[in-house]
Amino acid sequence: MNNLDLIGSSAKVAVGVLLLLSLFLLTVQTKNKLANRLFSVFLLLIAFDLTGFFIYQWIGNYPHLSTLKRASSLLQMPLFYLYVLSVCYYNFRLRLIHLWHGLLFGLFFVALVPRFYFLDKPAQISFLNDRETTELLVFNVLGEAQYYVYIVLTILALRKFKRVYLENYAAEFYTFYRWLWQMIIVFLVAHLFALSKNIIQFGSNIQVIIWANMIVSLIATGVSCWFVLKALYQPALFRGIDTQLAVVNEPNTQAIVAPDLSNAQQQQITALQTLMQAQEPFLDPSLNIQQLANLMDISAKELSQLINVHMGQNFFNLVNSYRIEKAQAILRDPNKQAVTVLEILYEVGFNSKSSFNTAFKKHAGTTPTQYRKANLG
């Protein structure tokens, strides 16, 4: 098998894997159907793009299809961005305003009207084969700019999501949050290789061009298989938050001191602390700020302001601090030495060992096992 055959075979594997994963995402039963559909279309666009490694001779005879394949890459990052929003926010919905994300895709076809669509087929093929065509060069540059703009938008969306989540929810969220960050990093690395390959293709060294294409095709196969492994090992990656929740505009918490609190605010803090100790609502793994606000008979916004601004912490850490205190009490109890750490973490409201260990070490400065040994000997 020569290098060209290896490139084609590797790309075929990647396309096949992406098609199967897309089919799985479209048919699997899930609450977050929109996220799965967006990710499925995103994967199909990548698969369509990768077909260029093995149908380049055939597709070259169909200039309109070839043009569509080139333009489809301009929809990949907008779809990924919308996918991230749909994963982060459970009530995210597509609206007409989201069509502007396809603006560059539409402009690509408009720009080709004067010098492409009025040509006969041989002239169109010649136009597309010319690497120095002004329209194609301009859109290559715009496509690169678009890629990094959407990477930045996605990072900003994740940062906002994390802050809103910590202020309003107490359930563990790092699994899918880490998955989204991993995808961003993988896409960036893969894109840098693809960009290098595109630049190399302007050169005249055929062997270097072939090796560049082979490396990119192998990377595409590896990334495709990684997607599948993620789907197999972590099928429950999605949990969203309400799109209507806003980040509290909080001042520097270091500047907040007790004398600044009004009597009403101090009473609310005392009432909150009493509620947490007496009713222990933090034992519910899915506790959110709205549920706690209902128990206190105040609005979620008022409670969020109280916790984030006047108590100097977020809802996530507040709830976890009570969970850890409860866990510490169990670990110190000589009558409960037979209770395992795994049983304790579920009892106090955590749903994963990693999140429990992280929170415990953050609040207690040691691991649960070390804490038990230090207190019980």
PDB file of C-alpha atoms in Angstrom, residues 21 29 36 49 67 107 133 158 170 177 179 186-187 195 199-201 228 239 241 249 260 314 319-320 339 365:
ATOM      1  CA  LEU A  21     -21.540   8.114  15.554  1.00  0.00           C
ATOM      2  CA  GLN A  29     -32.932   8.182  23.522  1.00  0.00           C
ATOM      3  CA  ASN A  36     -27.263  15.519  19.889  1.00  0.00           C
ATOM      4  CA  ASP A  49     -14.898  17.591   4.426  1.00  0.00           C
ATOM      5  CA  THR A  67     -17.969  24.312  -4.106  1.00  0.00           C
ATOM      6  CA  LEU A 107     -21.498  35.157   1.347  1.00  0.00           C
ATOM      7  CA  THR A 133      -8.103  32.656  -7.250  1.00  0.00           C
ATOM      8  CA  LEU A 158     -17.908  28.096  28.959  1.00  0.00           C
ATOM      9  CA  ALA A 170     -24.715  22.209  43.682  1.00  0.00           C
ATOM     10  CA  TYR A 177     -17.398  20.687  31.359  1.00  0.00           C
ATOM     11  CA  TRP A 179     -15.346  17.106  27.881  1.00  0.00           C
ATOM     12  CA  VAL A 186      -8.257  18.662  20.407  1.00  0.00           C
ATOM     13  CA  PHE A 187      -9.837  20.803  17.683  1.00  0.00           C
ATOM     14  CA  LEU A 195      -3.586  24.639   8.526  1.00  0.00           C
ATOM     15  CA  ILE A 199       0.107  25.990   3.623  1.00  0.00           C
ATOM     16  CA  ILE A 200       2.447  23.168   2.545  1.00  0.00           C
ATOM     17  CA  GLN A 201       0.201  22.431  -0.450  1.00  0.00           C
ATOM     18  CA  VAL A 228     -16.657   7.111  19.839  1.00  0.00           C
ATOM     19  CA  ARG A 239     -26.575  18.368  32.026  1.00  0.00           C
ATOM     20  CA  ILE A 241     -28.633  25.089  33.278  1.00  0.00           C
ATOM     21  CA  ASN A 249     -22.447  41.373  39.361  1.00  0.00           C
ATOM     22  CA  ASP A 260     -21.606  46.462  55.825  1.00  0.00           C
ATOM     23  CA  ASN A 314     -20.875  30.847  45.456  1.00  0.00           C
ATOM     24  CA  VAL A 319     -23.520  23.596  49.651  1.00  0.00           C
ATOM     25  CA  ASN A 320     -20.355  21.517  49.376  1.00  0.00           C
ATOM     26  CA  VAL A 339     -19.214   2.816  56.667  1.00  0.00           C
ATOM     27  CA  GLY A 365      -6.919  20.043  53.540  1.00  0.00           C
TER      28      GLY A 365
END
